[in-house]
Coordinates of C-alpha atoms and ligand atoms in Angstrom, one line a residue:
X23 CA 40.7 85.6 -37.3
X24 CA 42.2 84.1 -40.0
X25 CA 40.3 84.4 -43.2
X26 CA 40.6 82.7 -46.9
X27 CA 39.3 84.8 -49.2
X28 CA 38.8 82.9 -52.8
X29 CA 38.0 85.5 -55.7
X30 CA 39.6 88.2 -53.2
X31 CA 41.0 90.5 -56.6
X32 CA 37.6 90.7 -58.1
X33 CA 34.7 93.5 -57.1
X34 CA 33.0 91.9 -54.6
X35 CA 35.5 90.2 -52.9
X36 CA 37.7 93.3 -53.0
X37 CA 35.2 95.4 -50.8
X38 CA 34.9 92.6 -48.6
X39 CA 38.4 92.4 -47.9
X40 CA 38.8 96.3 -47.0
X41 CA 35.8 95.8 -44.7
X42 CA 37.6 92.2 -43.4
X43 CA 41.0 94.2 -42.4
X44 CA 39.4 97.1 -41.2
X45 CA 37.6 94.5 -38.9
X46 CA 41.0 93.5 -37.9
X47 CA 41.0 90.2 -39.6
X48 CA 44.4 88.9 -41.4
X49 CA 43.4 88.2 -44.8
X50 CA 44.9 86.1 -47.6
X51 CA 43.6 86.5 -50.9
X52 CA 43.7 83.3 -53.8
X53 CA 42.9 84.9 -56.9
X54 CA 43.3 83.5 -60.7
X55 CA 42.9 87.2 -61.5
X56 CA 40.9 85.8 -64.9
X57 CA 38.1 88.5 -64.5
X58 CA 40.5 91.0 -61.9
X59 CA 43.5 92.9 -61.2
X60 CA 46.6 92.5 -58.8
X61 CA 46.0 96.6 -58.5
X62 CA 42.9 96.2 -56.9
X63 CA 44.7 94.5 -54.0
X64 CA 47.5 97.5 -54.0
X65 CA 44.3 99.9 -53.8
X66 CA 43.2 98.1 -50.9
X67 CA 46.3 98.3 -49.1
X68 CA 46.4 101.7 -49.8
X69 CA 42.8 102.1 -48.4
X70 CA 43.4 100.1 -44.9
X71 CA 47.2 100.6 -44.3
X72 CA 47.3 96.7 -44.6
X73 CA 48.3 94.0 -47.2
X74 CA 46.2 91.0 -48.0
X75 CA 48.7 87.8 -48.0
X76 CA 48.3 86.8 -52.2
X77 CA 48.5 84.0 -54.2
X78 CA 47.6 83.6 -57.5
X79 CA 45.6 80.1 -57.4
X80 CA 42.9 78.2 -60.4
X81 CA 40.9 76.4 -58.0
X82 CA 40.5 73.9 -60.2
X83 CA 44.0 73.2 -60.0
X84 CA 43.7 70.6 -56.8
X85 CA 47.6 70.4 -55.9
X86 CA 47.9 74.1 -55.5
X87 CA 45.0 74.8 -53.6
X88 CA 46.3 71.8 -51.1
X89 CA 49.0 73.5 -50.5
X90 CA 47.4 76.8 -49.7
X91 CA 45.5 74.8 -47.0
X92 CA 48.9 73.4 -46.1
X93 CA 50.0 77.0 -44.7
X94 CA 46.7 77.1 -42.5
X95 CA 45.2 76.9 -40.6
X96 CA 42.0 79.2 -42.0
X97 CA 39.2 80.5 -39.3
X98 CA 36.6 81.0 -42.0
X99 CA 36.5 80.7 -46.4
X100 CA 35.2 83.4 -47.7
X101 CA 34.3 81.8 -51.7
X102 CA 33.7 84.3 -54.3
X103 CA 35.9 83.2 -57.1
X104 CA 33.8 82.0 -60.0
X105 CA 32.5 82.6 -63.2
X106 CA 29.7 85.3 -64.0
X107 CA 28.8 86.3 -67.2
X108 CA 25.4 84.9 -67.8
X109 CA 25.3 85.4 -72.0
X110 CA 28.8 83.6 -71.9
X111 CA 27.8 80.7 -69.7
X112 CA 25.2 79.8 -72.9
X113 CA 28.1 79.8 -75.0
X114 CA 30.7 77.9 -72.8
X115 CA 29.0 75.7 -70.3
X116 CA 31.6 73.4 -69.8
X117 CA 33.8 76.1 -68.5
X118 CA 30.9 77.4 -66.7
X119 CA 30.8 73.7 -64.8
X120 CA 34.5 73.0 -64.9
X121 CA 35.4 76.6 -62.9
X122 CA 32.4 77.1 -60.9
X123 CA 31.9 73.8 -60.0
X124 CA 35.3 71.8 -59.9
X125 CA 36.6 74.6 -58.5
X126 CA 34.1 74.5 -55.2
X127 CA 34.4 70.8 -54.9
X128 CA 38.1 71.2 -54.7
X129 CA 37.3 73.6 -52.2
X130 CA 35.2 72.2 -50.1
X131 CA 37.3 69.3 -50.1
X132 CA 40.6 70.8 -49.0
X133 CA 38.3 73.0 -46.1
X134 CA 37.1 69.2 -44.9
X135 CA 40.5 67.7 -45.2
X136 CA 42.2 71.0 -42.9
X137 CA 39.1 70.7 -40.4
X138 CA 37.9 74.2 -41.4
X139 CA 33.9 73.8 -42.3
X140 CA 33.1 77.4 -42.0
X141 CA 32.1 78.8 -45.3
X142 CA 30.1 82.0 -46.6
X143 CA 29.4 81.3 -50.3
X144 CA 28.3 83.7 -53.2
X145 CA 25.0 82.6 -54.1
X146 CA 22.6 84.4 -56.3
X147 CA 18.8 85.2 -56.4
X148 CA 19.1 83.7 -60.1
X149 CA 18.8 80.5 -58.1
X150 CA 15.0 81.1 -57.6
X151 CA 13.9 81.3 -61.5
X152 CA 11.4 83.2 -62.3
X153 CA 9.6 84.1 -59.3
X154 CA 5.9 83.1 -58.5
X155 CA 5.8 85.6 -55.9
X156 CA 7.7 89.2 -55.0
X157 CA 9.3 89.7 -52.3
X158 CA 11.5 86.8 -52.5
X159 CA 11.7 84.6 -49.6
X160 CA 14.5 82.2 -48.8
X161 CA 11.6 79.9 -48.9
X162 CA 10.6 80.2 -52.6
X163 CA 11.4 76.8 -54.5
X164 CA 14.7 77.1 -56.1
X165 CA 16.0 75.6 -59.5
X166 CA 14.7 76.7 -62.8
X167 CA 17.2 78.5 -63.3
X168 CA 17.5 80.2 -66.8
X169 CA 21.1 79.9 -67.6
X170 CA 24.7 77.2 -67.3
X171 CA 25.6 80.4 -64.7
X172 CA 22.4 80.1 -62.7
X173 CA 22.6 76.3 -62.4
X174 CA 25.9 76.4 -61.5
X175 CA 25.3 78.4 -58.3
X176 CA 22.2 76.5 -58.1
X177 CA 23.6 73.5 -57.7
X178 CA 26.3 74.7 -55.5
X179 CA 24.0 74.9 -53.2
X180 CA 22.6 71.4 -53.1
X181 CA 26.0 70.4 -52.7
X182 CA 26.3 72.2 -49.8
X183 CA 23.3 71.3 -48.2
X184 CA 24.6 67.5 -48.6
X185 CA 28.3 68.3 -47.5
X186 CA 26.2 70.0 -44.3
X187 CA 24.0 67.2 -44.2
X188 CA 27.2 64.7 -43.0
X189 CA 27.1 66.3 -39.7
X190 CA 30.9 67.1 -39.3
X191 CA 30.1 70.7 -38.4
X192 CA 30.2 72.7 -41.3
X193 CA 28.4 75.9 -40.9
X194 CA 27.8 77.5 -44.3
X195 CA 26.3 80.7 -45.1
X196 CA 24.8 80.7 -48.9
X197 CA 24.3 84.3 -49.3
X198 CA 21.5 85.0 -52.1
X199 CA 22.9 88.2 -53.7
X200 CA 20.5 90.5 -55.4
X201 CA 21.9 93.0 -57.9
X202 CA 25.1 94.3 -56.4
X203 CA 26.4 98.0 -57.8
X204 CA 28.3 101.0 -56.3
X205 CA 31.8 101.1 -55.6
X206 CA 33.3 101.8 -52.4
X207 CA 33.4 105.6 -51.1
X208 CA 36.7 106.7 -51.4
X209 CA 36.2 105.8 -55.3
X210 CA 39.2 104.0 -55.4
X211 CA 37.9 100.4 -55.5
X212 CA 34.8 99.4 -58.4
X213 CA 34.1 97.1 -60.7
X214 CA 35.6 96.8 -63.4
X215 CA 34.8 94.0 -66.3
X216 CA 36.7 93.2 -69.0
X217 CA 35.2 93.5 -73.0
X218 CA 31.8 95.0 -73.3
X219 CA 30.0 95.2 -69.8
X220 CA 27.2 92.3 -69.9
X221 CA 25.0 94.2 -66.3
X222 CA 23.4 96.9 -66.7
X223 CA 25.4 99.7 -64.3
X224 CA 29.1 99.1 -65.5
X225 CA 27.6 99.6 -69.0
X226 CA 25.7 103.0 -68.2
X227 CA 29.1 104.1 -66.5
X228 CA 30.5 103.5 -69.9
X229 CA 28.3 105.8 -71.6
X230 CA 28.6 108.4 -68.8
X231 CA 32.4 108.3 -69.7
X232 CA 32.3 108.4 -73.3
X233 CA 33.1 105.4 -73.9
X234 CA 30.3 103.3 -75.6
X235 CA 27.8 105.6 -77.2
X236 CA 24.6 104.7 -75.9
X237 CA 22.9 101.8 -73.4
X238 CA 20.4 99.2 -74.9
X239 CA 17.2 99.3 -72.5
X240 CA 16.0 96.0 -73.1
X241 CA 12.4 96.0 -73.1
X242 CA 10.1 98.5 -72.5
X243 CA 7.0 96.7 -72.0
X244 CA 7.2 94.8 -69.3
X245 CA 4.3 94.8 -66.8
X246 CA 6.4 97.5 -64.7
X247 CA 5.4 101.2 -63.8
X248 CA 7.5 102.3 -66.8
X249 CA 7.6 99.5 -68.9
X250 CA 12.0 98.1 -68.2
X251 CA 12.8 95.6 -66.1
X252 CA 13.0 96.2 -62.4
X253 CA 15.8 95.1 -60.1
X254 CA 17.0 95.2 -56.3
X255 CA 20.3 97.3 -56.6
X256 CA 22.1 96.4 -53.5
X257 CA 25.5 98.7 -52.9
X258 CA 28.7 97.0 -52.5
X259 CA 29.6 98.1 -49.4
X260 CA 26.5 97.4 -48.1
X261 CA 26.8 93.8 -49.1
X262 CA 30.3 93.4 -48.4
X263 CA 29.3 94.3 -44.7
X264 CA 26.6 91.3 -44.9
X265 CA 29.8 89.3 -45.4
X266 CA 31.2 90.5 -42.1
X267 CA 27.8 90.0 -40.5
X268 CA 27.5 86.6 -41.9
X269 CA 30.9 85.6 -40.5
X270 CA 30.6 87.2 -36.9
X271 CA 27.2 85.0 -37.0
X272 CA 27.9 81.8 -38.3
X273 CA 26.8 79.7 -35.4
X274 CA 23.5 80.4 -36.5
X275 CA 24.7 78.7 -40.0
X276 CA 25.2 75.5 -38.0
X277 CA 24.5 73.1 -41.8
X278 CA 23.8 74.9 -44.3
X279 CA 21.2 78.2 -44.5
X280 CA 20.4 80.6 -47.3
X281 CA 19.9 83.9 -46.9
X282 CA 19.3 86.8 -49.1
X283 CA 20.9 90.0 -49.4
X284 CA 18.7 92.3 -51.1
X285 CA 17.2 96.0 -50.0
X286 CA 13.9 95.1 -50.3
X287 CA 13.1 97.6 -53.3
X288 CA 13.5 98.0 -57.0
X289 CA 14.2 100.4 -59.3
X290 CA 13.8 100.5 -63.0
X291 CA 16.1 100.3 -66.1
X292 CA 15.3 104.4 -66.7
X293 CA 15.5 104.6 -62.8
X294 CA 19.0 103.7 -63.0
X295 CA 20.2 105.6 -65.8
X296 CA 18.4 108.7 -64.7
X297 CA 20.5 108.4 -61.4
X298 CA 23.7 108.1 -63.1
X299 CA 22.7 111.5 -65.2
X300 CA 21.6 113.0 -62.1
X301 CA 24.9 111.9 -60.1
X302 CA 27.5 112.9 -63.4
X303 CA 25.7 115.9 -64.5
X304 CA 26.5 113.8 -68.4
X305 CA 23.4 112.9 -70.4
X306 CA 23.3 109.5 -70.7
X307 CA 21.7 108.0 -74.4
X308 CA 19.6 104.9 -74.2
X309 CA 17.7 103.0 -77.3
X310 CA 15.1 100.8 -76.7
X311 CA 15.4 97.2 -77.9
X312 CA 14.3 93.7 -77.8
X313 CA 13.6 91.9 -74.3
X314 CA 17.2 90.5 -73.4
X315 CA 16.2 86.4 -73.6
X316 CA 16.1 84.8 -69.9
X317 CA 15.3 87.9 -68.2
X318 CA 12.8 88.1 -65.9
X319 CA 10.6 91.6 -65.5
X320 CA 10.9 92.1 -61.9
X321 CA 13.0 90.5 -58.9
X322 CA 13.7 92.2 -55.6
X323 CA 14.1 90.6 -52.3
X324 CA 12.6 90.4 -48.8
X325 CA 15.6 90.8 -46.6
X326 CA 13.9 90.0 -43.2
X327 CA 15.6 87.2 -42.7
X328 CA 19.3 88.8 -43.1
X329 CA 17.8 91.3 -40.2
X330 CA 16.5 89.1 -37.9
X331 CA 19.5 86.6 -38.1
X332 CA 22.7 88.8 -38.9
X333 CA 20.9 92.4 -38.1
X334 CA 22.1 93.3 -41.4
X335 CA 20.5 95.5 -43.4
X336 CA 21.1 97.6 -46.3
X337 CA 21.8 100.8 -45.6
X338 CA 22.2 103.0 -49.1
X339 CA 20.5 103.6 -51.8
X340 CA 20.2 104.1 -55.1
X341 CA 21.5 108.3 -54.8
X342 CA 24.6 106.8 -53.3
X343 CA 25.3 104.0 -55.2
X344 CA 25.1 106.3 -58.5
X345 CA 27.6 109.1 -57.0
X346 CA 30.3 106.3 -55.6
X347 CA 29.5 104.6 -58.7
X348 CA 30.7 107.2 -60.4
X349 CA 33.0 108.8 -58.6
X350 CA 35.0 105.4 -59.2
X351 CA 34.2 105.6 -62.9
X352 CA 35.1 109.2 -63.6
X353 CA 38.6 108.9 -61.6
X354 CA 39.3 105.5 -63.2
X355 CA 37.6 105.8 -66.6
X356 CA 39.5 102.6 -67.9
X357 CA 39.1 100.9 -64.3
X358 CA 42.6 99.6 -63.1
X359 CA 44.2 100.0 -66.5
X360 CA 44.2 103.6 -65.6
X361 CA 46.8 103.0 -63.0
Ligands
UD1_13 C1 22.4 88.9 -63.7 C2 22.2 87.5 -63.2 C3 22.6 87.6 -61.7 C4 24.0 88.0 -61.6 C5 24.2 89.4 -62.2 C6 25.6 89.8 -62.2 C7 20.3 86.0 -63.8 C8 18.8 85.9 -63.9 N1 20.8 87.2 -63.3 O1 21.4 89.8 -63.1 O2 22.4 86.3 -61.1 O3 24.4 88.1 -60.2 O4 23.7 89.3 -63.6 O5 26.4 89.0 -63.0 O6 21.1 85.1 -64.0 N2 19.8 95.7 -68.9 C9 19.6 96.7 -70.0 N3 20.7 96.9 -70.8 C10 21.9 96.4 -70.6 C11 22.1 95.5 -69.5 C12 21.0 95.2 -68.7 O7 18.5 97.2 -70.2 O8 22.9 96.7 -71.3 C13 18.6 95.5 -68.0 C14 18.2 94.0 -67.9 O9 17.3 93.7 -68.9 C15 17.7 94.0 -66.5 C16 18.5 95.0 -65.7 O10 19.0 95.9 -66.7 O11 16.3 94.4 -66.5 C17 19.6 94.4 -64.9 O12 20.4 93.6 -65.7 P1 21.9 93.1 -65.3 O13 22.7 94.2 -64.7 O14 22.5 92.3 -66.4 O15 21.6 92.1 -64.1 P2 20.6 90.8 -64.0 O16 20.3 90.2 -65.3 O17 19.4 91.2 -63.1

């Protein structure tokens, strides 16, 4: 198949596109590179023997993304490009709505105008709020959302179920990430943000390498067995192969479903940093501090439904995400820059 792969430079969609070509898909990437590198894309090649087609492409920029669609025809869009940061998304909603959500209407509106209605979209759990129950369940009542970041993916999604609702066929997979971490096993391929690390593992893999002197834990009396927040940590591979999953399945998307990608467990702030000690053999400093505002003590998912409908489930855990993790980290300790 043909794929579109919006956001394909970036972490996720980068391990999505080495598991895409390995699936012997052709691949072309549109990437603003805002929050990635074009070197990410040479690692990739480098990784599958095979070059995604790029272009570099704002999809809020209407006229260029037409004539990306004009040398179609796509099979599938694969949409990761958007905005992430959740602290930054306080500060700068308009940019938050204007790239996250032009951008997807734009989109969406160049896939209707080609004919392709095929899509597999980056959700979030952040779309359920705070939760009134754990596991989470597709099911739960969405909105509430804490933050411009949350709300945007939030209402992605209603858009999509509307779009859907039109009946010209689109089939759209609104894939409900949990916490995605890890980088891909040959260590070549991670994450790799730019300024200070906002989520919690790229900043520990900081620390490990010397970098930034310690992590703030923030909170340590939450109603959890050791007091920090608790999160499902879902490795990227593992969720880049949901992608795959998603795509090989999307008749059963026929309007618009969500599902969520999760492991089904958590693990703790002290879990996680324990497991990067463990995996580096570095001691890793930590400092207790204030609750981080909008954070919620404990999400993970039930992934049931990506079983019974994709038979996808998560297949590594937290040992292996802290040794690719850093196995990335240590052989890239300034990420791409070190290229
Ligand atoms: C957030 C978003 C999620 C998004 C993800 C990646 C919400 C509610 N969550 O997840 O949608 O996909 O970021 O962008 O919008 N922590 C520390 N010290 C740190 C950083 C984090 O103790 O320096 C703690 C947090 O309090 C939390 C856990 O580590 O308990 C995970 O935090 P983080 O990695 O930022 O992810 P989320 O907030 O869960």
């Amino acid at each position: 198949m043909r794929l579109l792969v919006t956001g394909g430079a970036g972490y996720i969609g980068s391990h999505t596109v080495v598991e895409l070509l390995e699936g012997g898909h052709d691949v072309v990437v549109v990437d603003d590179l805002s929050n990635s590198s074009e070197v990410a894309l040479d690692r990739v090649a480098g990784l599958t023997g095979r070059r995604p087609e790029f272009r570099r492409v704002d999809l809020v920029d209407n006229d260029v993304l037409a004539s990306v669609f004009d040398d179609g025809p796509y099979d599938c869009v694969l949409h990761f490009a958007g905005l992430k940061a959740v602290g930054e998304s306080v500060e700068q909603p308009l940019r938050y709505f204007r790239t996250n959500l032009i951008g997807t209407l734009n989109l969406l509106t160049e896939m209707d105008r080609a004919g392709c209605r095929d899509l597999i979209f980056s959700s979030s759990a952040t779309v359920y709020g705070a939760p009134q129950a754990l596991p989470l369940i597709e099911t739960h009542p969405t909105g509430g959302t804490t933050s411009p970041y949350g709300r945007t993916k939030h209402m992605i999604e209603e858009i999509c179920y509307d779009v859907a609702a039109t009946g010209a066929g689109w089939r759209i997979a609104l894939l409900r990430y949990f916490n995605p971490v890890g980088a891909h096993l040959s260590g070549r391929i991670g994450e790799d943000p730019k300024g200070i690390p906002n989520n919690l593992v790229p900043y520990v893999l900081q620390v490990a390498v010397g970098r930034r002197p310690h992590v703030d834990v923030f909170g340590n009396d939450y109603p959890t067995s050791d007091g920090t927040g608790v999160r499902d940590y879902l490795h990227v591979v593992d969720l880049a192969k949901g992608h795959l999953a998603a795509m090989e399945n999307i008749d059963r998307f026929e309007g618009a479903r969500a599902v969520n990608l999760g492991t089904g467990s958590g693990n703790s702030v002290l879990d996680v940093i324990n497991g990067f000690a463990e995996a580096s053999g570095r001691r890793i400093a930590y400092e207790f501090a204030d609750r981080r505002p909008g954070d919620v003590p404990e999400l993970y998912a039930d992934p049931s439904l990506a079983a019974e409908l994709l038979g996808w489930k998560a297949e590594r855990g937290l040992a292996e995400i802290c040794a690719d993790g850093w196995a990335w980290q240590s052989a890239n300790p300034n990420g791409y820059a070190s290229d």
